[in-house]
Structures are given as structure tokens and as C-alpha cells.
XYZ file of C-alpha atoms in Angstrom:
541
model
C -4.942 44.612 19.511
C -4.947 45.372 22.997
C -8.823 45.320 23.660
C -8.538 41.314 22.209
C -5.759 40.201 24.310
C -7.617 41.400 27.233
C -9.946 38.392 25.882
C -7.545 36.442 26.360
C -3.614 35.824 25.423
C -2.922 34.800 21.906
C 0.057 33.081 22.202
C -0.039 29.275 21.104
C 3.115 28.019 22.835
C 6.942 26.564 21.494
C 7.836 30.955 21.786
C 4.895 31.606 19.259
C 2.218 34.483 19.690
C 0.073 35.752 17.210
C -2.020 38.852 18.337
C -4.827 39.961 15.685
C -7.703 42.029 15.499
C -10.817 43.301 13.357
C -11.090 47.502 13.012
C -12.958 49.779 10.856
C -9.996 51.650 11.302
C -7.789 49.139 9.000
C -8.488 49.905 5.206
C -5.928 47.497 4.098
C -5.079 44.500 5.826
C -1.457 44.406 7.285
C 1.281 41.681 9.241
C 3.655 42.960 10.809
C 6.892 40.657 12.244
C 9.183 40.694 14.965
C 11.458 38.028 17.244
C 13.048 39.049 20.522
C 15.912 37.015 21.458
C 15.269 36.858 25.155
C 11.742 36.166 24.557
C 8.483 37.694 26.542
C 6.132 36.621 28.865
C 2.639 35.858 27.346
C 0.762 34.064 29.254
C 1.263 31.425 26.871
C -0.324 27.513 27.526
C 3.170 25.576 27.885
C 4.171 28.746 30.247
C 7.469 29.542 28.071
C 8.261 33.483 26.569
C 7.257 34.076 23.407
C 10.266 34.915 20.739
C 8.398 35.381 17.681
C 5.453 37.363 17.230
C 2.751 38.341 14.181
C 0.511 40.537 14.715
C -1.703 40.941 11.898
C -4.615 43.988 11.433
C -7.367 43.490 9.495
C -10.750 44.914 8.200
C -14.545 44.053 9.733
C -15.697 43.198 6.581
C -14.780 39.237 6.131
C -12.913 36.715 8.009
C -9.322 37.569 6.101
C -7.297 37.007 9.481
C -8.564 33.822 10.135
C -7.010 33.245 6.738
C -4.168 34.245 7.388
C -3.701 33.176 10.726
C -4.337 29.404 8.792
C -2.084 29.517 6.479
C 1.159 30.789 9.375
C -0.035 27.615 11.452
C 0.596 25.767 8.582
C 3.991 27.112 8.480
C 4.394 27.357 12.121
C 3.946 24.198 13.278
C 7.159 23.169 11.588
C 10.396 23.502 14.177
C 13.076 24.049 11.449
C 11.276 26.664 10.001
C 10.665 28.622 12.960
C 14.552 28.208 14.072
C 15.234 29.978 11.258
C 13.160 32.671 11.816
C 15.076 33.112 14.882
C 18.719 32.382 13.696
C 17.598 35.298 11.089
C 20.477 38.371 11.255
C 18.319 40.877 9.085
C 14.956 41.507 7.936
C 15.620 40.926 4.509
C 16.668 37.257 5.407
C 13.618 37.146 7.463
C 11.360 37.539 5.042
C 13.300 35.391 2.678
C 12.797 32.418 5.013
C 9.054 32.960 4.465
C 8.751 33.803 0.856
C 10.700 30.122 0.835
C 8.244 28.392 3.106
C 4.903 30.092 1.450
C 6.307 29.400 -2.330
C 6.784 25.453 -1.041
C 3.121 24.949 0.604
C 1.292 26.834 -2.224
C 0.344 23.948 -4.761
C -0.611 24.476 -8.477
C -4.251 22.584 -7.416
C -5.339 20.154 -5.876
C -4.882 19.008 -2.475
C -2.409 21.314 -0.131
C -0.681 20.701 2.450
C -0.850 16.643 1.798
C 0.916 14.816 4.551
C 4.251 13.608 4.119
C 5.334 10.031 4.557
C 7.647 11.425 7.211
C 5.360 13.700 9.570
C 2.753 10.570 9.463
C 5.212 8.474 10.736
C 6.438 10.604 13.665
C 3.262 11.957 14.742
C 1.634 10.400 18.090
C -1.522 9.828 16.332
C -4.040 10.721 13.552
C -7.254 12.436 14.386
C -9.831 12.370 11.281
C -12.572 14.607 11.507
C -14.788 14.008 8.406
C -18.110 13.463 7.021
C -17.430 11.213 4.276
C -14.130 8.397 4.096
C -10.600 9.683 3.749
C -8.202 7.151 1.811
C -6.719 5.161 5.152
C -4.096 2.818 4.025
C -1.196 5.640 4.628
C -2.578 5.469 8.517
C -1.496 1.841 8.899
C -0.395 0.825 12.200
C -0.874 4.397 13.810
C -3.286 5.294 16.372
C -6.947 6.475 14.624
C -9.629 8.654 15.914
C -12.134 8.499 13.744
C -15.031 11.278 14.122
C -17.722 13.858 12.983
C -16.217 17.344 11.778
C -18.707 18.698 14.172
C -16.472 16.854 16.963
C -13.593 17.603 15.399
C -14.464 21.440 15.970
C -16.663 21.736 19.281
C -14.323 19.001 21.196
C -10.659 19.082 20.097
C -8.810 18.447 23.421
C -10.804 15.648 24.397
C -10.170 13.962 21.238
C -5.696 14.681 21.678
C -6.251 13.380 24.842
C -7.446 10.304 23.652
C -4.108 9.322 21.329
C -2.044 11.072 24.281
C -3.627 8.240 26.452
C -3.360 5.649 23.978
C -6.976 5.169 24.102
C -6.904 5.241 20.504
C -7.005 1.795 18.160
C -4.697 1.102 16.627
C -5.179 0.965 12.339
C -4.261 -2.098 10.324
C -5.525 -1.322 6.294
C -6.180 -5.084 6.154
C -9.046 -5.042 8.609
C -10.414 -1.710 7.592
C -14.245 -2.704 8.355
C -13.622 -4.282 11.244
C -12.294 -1.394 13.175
C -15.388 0.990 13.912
C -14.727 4.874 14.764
C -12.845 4.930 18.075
C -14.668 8.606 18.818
C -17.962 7.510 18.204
C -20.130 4.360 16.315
C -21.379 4.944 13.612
C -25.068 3.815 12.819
C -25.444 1.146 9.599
C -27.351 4.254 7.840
C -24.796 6.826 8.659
C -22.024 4.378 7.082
C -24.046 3.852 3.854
C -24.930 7.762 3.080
C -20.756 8.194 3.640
C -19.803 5.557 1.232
C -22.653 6.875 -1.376
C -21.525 10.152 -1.167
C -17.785 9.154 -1.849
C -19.140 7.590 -4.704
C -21.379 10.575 -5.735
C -18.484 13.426 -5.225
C -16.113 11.115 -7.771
C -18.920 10.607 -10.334
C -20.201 14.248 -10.699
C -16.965 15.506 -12.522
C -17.688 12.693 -15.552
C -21.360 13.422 -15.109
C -20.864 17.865 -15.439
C -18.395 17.197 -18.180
C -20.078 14.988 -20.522
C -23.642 15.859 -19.946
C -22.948 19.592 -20.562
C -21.141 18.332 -23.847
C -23.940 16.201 -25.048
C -25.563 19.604 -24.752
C -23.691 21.644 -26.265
C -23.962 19.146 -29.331
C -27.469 19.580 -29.598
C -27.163 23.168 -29.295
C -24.245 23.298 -31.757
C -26.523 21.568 -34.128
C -29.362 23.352 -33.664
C -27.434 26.514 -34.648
C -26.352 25.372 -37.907
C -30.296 24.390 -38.352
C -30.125 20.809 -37.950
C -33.029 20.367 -35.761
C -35.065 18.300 -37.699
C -31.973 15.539 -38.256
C -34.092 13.218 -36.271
C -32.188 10.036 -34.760
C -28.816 11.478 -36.111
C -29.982 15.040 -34.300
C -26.340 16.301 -31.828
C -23.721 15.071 -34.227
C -25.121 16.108 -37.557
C -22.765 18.957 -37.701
C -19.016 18.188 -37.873
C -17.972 20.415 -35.401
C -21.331 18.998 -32.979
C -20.092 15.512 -33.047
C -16.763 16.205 -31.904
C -18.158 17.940 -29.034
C -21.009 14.933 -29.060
C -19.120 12.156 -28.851
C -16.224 13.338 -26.356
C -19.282 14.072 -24.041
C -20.750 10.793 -24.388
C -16.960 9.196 -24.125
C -16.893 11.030 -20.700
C -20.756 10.348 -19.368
C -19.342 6.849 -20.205
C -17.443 6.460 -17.315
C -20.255 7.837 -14.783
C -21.432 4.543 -13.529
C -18.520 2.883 -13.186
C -17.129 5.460 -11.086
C -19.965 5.984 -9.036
C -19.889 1.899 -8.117
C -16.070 1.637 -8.046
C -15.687 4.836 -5.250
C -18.866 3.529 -3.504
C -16.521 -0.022 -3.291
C -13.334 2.190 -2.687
C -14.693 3.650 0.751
C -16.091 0.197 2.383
C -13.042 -1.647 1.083
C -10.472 0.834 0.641
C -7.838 0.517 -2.061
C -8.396 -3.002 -3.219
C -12.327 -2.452 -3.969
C -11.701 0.141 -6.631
C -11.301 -2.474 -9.627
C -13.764 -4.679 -8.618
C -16.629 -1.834 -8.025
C -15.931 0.068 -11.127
C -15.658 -3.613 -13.160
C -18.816 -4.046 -11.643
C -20.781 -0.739 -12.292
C -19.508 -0.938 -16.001
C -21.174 -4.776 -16.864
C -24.359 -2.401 -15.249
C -24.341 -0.543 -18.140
C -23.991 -3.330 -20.491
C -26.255 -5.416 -18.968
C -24.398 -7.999 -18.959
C -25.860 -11.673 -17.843
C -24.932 -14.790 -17.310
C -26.406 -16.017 -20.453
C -25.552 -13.345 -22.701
C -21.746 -11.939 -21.389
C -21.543 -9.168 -23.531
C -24.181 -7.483 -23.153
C -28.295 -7.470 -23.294
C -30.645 -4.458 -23.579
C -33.111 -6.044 -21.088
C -30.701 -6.195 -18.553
C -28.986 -3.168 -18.044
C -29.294 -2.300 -14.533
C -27.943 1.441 -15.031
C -27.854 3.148 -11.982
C -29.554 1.104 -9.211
C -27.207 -1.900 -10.638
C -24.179 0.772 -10.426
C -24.831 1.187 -6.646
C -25.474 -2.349 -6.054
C -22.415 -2.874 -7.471
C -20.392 -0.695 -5.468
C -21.634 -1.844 -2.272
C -21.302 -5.511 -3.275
C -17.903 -5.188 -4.586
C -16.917 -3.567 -0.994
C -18.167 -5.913 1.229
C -16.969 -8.961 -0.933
C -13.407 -7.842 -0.775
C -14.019 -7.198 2.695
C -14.894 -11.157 2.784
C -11.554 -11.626 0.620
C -9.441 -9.984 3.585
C -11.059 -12.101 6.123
C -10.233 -15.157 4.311
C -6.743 -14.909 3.393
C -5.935 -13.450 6.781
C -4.393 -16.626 7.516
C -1.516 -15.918 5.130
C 2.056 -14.805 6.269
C 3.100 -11.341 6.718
C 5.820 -11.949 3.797
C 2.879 -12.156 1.608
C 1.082 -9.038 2.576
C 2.417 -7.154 -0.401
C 1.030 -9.455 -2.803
C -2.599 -9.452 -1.418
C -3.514 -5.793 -2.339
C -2.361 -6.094 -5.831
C -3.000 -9.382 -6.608
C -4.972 -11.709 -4.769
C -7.844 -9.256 -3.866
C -8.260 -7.521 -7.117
C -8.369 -10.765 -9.208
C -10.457 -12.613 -6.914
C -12.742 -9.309 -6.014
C -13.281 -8.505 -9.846
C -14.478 -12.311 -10.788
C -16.782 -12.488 -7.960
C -18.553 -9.003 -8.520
C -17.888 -10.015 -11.950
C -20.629 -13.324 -11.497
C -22.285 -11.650 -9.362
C -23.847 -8.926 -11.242
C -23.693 -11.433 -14.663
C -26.308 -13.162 -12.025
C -28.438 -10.010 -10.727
C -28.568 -8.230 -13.835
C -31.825 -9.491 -15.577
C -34.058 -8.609 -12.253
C -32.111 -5.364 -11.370
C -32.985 -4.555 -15.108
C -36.277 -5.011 -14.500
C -36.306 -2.427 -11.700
C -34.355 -0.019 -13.327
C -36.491 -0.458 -16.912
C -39.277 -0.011 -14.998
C -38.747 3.219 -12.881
C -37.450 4.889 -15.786
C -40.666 3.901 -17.994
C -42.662 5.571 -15.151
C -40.889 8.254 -14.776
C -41.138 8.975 -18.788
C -44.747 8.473 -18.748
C -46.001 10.624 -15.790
C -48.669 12.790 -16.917
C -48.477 16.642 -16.487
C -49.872 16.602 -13.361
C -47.564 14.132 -11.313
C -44.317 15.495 -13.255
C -45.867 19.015 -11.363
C -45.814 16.807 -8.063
C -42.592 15.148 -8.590
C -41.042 18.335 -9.460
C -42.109 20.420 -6.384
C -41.205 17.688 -3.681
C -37.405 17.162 -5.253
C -37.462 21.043 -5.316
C -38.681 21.576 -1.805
C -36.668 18.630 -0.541
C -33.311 21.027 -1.921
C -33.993 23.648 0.215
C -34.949 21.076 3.434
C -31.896 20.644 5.126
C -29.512 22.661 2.370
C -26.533 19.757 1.806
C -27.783 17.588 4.200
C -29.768 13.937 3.883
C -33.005 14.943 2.161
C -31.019 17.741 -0.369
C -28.996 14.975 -0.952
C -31.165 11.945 -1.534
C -33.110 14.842 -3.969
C -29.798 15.223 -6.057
C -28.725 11.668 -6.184
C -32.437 10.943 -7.560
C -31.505 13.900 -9.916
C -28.239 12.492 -11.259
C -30.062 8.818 -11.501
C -32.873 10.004 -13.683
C -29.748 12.014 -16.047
C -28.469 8.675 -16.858
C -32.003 7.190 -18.094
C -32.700 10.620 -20.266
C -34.954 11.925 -17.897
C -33.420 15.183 -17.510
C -36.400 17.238 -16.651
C -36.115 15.944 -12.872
C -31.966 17.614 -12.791
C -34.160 20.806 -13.981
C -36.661 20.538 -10.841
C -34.143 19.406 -8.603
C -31.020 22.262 -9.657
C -33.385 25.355 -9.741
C -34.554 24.156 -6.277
C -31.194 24.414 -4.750
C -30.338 27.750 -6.808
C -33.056 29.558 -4.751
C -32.698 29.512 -1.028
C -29.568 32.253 -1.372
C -30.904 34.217 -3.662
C -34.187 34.488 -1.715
C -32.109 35.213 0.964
C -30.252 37.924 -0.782
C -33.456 39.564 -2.150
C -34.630 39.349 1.749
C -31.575 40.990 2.584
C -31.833 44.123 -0.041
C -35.294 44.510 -0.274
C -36.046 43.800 3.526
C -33.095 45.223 5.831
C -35.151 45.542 9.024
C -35.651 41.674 9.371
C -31.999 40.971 9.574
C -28.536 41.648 11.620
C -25.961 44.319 10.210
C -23.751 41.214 10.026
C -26.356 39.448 8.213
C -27.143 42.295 6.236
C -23.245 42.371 5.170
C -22.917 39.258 3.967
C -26.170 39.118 2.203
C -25.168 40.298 -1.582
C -23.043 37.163 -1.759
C -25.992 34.827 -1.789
C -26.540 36.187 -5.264
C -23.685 34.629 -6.452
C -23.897 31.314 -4.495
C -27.288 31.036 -5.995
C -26.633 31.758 -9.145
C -23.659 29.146 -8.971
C -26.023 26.618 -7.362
C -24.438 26.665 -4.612
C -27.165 26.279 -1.684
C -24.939 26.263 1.245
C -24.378 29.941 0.873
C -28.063 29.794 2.811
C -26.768 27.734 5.718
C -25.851 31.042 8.092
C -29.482 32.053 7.852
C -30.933 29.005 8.247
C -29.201 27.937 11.009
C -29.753 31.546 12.815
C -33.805 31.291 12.233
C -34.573 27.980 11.039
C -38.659 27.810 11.637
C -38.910 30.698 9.088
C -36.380 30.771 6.944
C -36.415 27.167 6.258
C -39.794 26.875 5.507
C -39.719 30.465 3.641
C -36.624 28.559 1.157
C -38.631 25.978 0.727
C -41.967 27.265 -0.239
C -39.697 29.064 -3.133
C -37.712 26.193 -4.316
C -41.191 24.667 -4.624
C -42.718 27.108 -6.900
C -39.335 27.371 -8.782
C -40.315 23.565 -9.024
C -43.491 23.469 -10.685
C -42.618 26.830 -12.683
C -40.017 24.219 -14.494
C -42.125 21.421 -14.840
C -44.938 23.702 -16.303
C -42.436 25.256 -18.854
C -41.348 21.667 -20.055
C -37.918 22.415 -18.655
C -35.173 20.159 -19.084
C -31.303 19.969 -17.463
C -28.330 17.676 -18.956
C -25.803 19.267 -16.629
C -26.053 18.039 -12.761
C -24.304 21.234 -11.360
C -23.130 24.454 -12.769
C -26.167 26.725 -11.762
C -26.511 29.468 -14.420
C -23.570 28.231 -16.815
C -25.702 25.813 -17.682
C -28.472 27.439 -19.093
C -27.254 27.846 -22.707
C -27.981 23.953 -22.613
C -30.970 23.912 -20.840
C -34.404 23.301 -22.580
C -36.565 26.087 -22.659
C -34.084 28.266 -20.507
C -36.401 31.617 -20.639
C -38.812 29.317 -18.729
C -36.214 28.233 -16.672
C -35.440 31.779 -15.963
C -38.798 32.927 -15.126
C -38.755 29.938 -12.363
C -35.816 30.431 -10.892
C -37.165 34.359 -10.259
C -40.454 33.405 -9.384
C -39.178 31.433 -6.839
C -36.326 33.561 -5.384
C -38.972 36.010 -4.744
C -41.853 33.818 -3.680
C -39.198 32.259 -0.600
C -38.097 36.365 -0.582
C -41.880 37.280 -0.013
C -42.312 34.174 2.507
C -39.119 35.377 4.489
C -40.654 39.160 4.555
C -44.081 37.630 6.121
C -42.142 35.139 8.166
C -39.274 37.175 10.194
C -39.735 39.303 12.777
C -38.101 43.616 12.722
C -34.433 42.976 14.464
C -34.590 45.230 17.449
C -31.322 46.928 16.350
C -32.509 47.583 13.046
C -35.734 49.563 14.499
């Protein structure tokens, strides 16, 4: 403890210091707890004594203080809760108090630690640091920074600063495209891979769900020895078409998400009926000739996304134009006037794009069915390789959107090429790790086993670390294995329903003994690369 305040204090101000440290010494991580009434001088920021103190102890292995630390800001940073930490007479009452506070910002699920109506109306100012839209209209008329997380981490005075010096613009939900990120702009490509992927991280859940059901339909009936049921083949079996047709009631829903979430984070609130009103007459193919529906025309997923973005902008338009309308009426607009209007225009618009979209989309997904061995082989290693490129960045991402597309026109052998690529860059990594020791850090080393895991749960971020520590080799080494992993699939006739899920999808995977032979031959052929690739670490000589 001492040897890291001589790094520097760790008190954070309003009486609070928190000193902590990493020692092989600690076999079980500890917090200890004290307050003295006529505080201490720490050398803390705002220059006042510190009254209450944590000092927590914890292990080398893992990051469990900065955990901790977390989750006592969280608590910290509220004023009544640290006055009665102070006002408390014993040390039963003490911990009380926290017990309280911890049971109160420990959800069931989902989001913690949401903002309250309250703290976002006294604060001085919002700071969003993000990489793809937040939902906005709780912001209104409160000063915005809007920025990249990477900002948000490497420059966080500068950006308080700016609401402490009211350099920040002020947000008003009814112009919400007109007011461009006060931190930094925002190119017209940037914007469109942040509204696609709000669309994309929305859609997944309905796509995971019902394609793995579908699956399991087909594997249900081929179980009880229906396989040769032909067209009726996934809901022969009573107990498969339950599971069948909830799948198919929940892959439903994909498109209509995707376009409605796309329309959502351009337009905010009001876009949501419009885009998903729009992505679902996409999968009717709906026209203006034939409303309910024509097989021609269904525009599928390239309508779905033109959808989206159409809906956005054109409620966008709808803002603009009844901007002219008194503030008394500003409740109305939202709820009324810009989902009615939004979902009729979108509505005639897409009745009108339909037929030639259809065309498109009929026509990329005939290709892609009829692509001899050879160019499937092709296709498969460049959607592979392009997983393991830049590891949740533009090109793994424009790989997995193409993925999730080709899902929704039954070409499912491209999710196959496209998931087993992003399962191998930690594994390969891991292998490195075990089989390799001398090429890495002890740290490194360390952390390595997890990759197995993250792999296996196709999870290629787990990689990132590496990557970013030797990218020339180990980028190219992950990609050289997602590649063979690629073509392995393709040549095995592999096929994948499922989007995500890594290796708890494999019961539903075609030809999954293929699909386990690639996804070893490529962890080792990226392990093999990295073992060529890396140079001895000088501490590990």
C-alpha cells in the first residue's frame, strides 16, 4: 500500500481516499474500512482531509480491485450516502449503510446503475462517450458532449472542462440530426456504421433465438428418423414443430428490427414505428400494385436496411417541417404526428422501391446459391480472414453483417465461414501461449488459458490484448488461421443457422465433425504462424 501511494496519493477528494494495491502476498482479496472524524491530510485534488478511507488488498492475478474500486465510486459519488458513513456510531451500522446501498444498485439484469430523472436534471452536463447511439431524448435541454470512448478514456478533463465552460451545445430531442458531436465531427461513414450497428446489436437476439430453433427442429426430426419428410422435413415430429415454428415466429421479427433500430438511432424515438413498419413490408414484398404482398418483390435484407435509413431521415424531414408549431403542441408531435405521418411515407415508399430492391436482393442470393465449389472456397476464406482483420472492428464487422444477411436468404454456409473465423484468433493465441511460452510476457502468458474459452464462445475480442501488443505478426498469424478454418468449412459442406453462440451451436450445425476439424486446423495453423512469426521475449530467455 505504501510503495503505490508513493506513485502518487489516492485520494479522490469531498474527504474520500481509497488506497489499493496488487501482492502475491494477498491470497484472498480483502477491504478494509475506517472514518476519522477530524479527517487527514492526503494530498487530495480539492486540498481537503480525507474522513473516510478503503483500502482494499488484492491478488496479481486479475484486475479484481479495479472492480471493486468501480463499484464504491458508484456508491461514493452519492453525498447522502457518504454522510452516513460518517454520522455512523458503530461498525455494525457501518456496514449496514453499505449492505443498504450495494443491495439497491445491484439489478436483477439488465442495465445498472440507469440514471435517474433526478441526477440528470441536476448535473452540469452529460458527457457520452460511445461508439454506437445512446437513446438521447432523456438529455433534452442539457449540455451534450458527444465523443469516441477512446476520448472518453485518454482525455477526460478536457472534455469536463468543456460543460464547466459552457462550451458544450446545448440538446433539444426535436433537432437530434442537426446537432453534430460537440467533441468531435463525425464523418458521413462513421455515422452510418453507428446507426447499422444499433440496428445489428437489436436484431441478433431474434436472429440467435429463432435460427438456433429452426435448428433444433431439424435436428429434433432427424432423431425420430424423419429425414426423408421432404418439404414437410423440421416439423414432422410433434414435438419438432413446436420448437419449428416458435423459431420461425421469432426469426420473424429479424428484419423489422434490424430496419426499425437502424431508423431509431438517426431519428431517435419517433423513427422506431416507421423503420420497423418499413423493414416488415421488406419481407412481404409488398408493392404498390400488389399491397399485400408479392414473391418477386421481397427486398429481404438490403430492403430492411434501406428501410431503416429511409425511415430515419424522413422523420428527420417530419421534425423540420412541423417545427413551426407551438411549444403547447410538442407533446403531441412524438406520438402522433411523426409516427402517423413517418409510417405512411416509409409505408409508399418502400410499396414504390420494392420490385427493383427485389431484384437486387433475388439476385445476390441466386448467386450466392449457385457458386461452384471453388468460389464458395474463395468466399469462405476472405469472410474468414476478414474476422480476424481488425477483431470487432469495420472489416470483422462488415464480414458478420454479410453473415447474418446471407442467414435470412438460407444461405447459411457463409454464418459457418464467417463464425469459425472469429472463433480462432484466441484460441490460436491460447495454443501460442501453452505450447510456445518463450514468445510471450509472464503477463501475457497469465492471461493466455482464457482465450480458450473466448474462442470457444466466439468471442474474438478475447485476441485484442495480443494484437494490439504485436500487431504485424499476430494479426497476420490470426488471420492466416481463420482462413484455413475458412476453406476447411467450405470443403466439409459446412453449414451455420445460429449467428453467434460459438460451440453451443454445433449440435445444429451441418456436418459439425467437419466443422470441428476446421476450427482445430485453424487454431493451430494461426498457432504455428504465431510460433514462426514472434520473436523469444528477452525475459523469457
Amino acid at each position: 500500500i505504501l510503495e503505490r501511494e508513493n506513485q502518487g496519493t489516492t485520494a479522490i477528494g469531498e474527504g474520500i481516499a481509497v488506497p489499493h494495491a496488487k501482492s502475491d502476498s494477498v491470497k484472498t482479496p480483502g477491504l478494509s474500512a475506517m472514518t476519522v472524524p477530524s479527517g487527514v491530510d492526503y494530498n487530495a485534488p480539492d486540498g481537503k482531509p480525507s474522513d473516510i478511507l478503503f483500502m482494499i488488498a488484492a491478488p496479481l492475478d486479475g484486475d479484481l480491485h479495479l472492480e471493486i474500486l468501480s463499484r464504491l465510486m458508484v456508491m461514493l459519488m452519492e453525498p447522502e450516502f457518504c454522510a452516513d458513513l460518517r454520522n455512523a456510531k458503530t461498525a455494525d451500522e457501518f456496514l449496514s449503510i453499505i449492505d443498504k446501498k450495494e443491495t439497491e444498485t445491484n439489478g436483477s439484469g439488465g442495465a445498472k446503475n440507469v440514471l435517474t430523472k433526478k441526477e440528470i436534471e441536476e448535473c452540469d452536463g452529460i458527457i457520452i462517450a460511445a461508439d454506437k447511439n445512446v437513446e438521447m431524448a432523456r438529455f433534452n435541454g442539457k449540455p451534450v458532449v458527444k465523443t469516441s470512448v477512446s476520448s472518453g478514456i485518454n482525455k477526460p478533463e478536457e472534455l469536463i472542462q468543456k460543460i464547466i465552460d459552457g462550451k458544450a451545445h446545448i440538446y433539444h430531442s426535436e433537432n437530434a440530426e442537426e446537432q453534430a458531436d460537440d467533441e468531435e465531427k463525425e464523418s458521413f461513414g462513421r455515422k452510418l456504421y453507428k446507426h447499422l450497428m444499433n440496428g445489428v446489436s437489436h436484431m441478433l437476439p431474434f436472429v440467435v433465438g429463432g435460427g438456433v430453433l429452426i435448428a433444433l427442429g431439424f435436428l429434433i426430426d432427424t432423431i425420430a428418423g424423419n429425414a426423408d419428410a421432404g418439404g414437410n422435413f423440421g416439423f414432422t415430429n410433434p414435438i419438432a414443430s413446436v420448437v419449428f415454428w416458435i423459431g420461425k415466429a421469432a426469426f420473424a421479427f429479424m428484419l423489422p428490427i434490424l430496419a426499425g433500430y437502424i431508423s431509431q438511432s438517426i431519428a431517435d424515438r419517433p423513427g422506431l414505428l416507421p423503420g420497423i413498419v418499413g423493414g416488415y413490408l421488406a419481407t412481404t414484398g409488398a408493392t404498390l400494385s400488389s399491397p399485400t404482398g408479392d414473391d418477386t418483390a421481397i427486398s429481404g435484407f438490403l430492403g430492411a436496411l434501406l428501410a431503416g435509413f429511409a425511415a430515419g431521415v424522413l422523420v428527420n424531414l417530419l421534425k423540420k417541417a412541423f417545427n413551426w408549431m407551438p411549444k403547447s403542441m410538442d407533446g403531441i408531435k412524438p406520438v402522433f404526428i411523426y409516427p402517423l405521418l413517418g409510417t405512411l411515407l416509409i409505408g409508399v415508399f418502400m410499396l414504390a422501391v420494392n420490385p427493383f430492391i427485389g431484384i437486387l436482393n433475388s439476385g445476390l442470393a441466386n448467386g450466392l446459391a449457385s457458386l461452384g465449389e471453388t468460389s464458395r472456397i474463395l468466399l469462405s476464406i476472405v469472410l474468414a480472414a476478414m474476422m480476424a482483420t481488425d477483431m470487432g472492428g469495420p472489416f470483422n464487422k462488415a464480414a458478420y453483417v454479410f453473415g447474418t444477411a446471407a442467414i435470412a436468404d438460407g444461405n447459411t454456409w457463409i454464418m459457418a465461414a464467417v463464425m469459425i473465423g472469429g472463433m480462432v484468433p484466441p484460441i490460436a493465441i491460447a495454443l501460442s501461449t501453452t505450447f510456445s511460452k518463450k514468445k510471450w510476457t509472464k503477463e501475457e502468458l497469465k492471461n493466455g488459458p482464457v482465450n480458450y474459452l473466448m474462442g470457444l464462445c466466439f468471442i474474438t475480442e478475447g485476441a485484442i490484448p495480443y494484437a494490439a501488443a504485436d500487431p504485424l505478426r499476430v494479426i497476420p498469424s490470426c488471420m492466416v488461421g481463420s482462413a484455413v478454418a475458412g476453406a476447411v468449412t467450405s470443403l466439409f459442406g459446412c453449414a451455420c443457422p445460429a449467428p453467434h453462440g460459438g460451440i453451443f451451436t454445433f449440435a445444429v450445425v451441418e456436418h459439425p465433425l467437419g466443422y470441428i476439424i476446421a476450427l482445430v486446423a485453424g487454431s493451430i495453423a494461426g498457432a504455428l504462424m504465431l510460433a514462426l512469426l514472434k520473436k523469444n521475449k528477452k525475459e523469457n530467455v
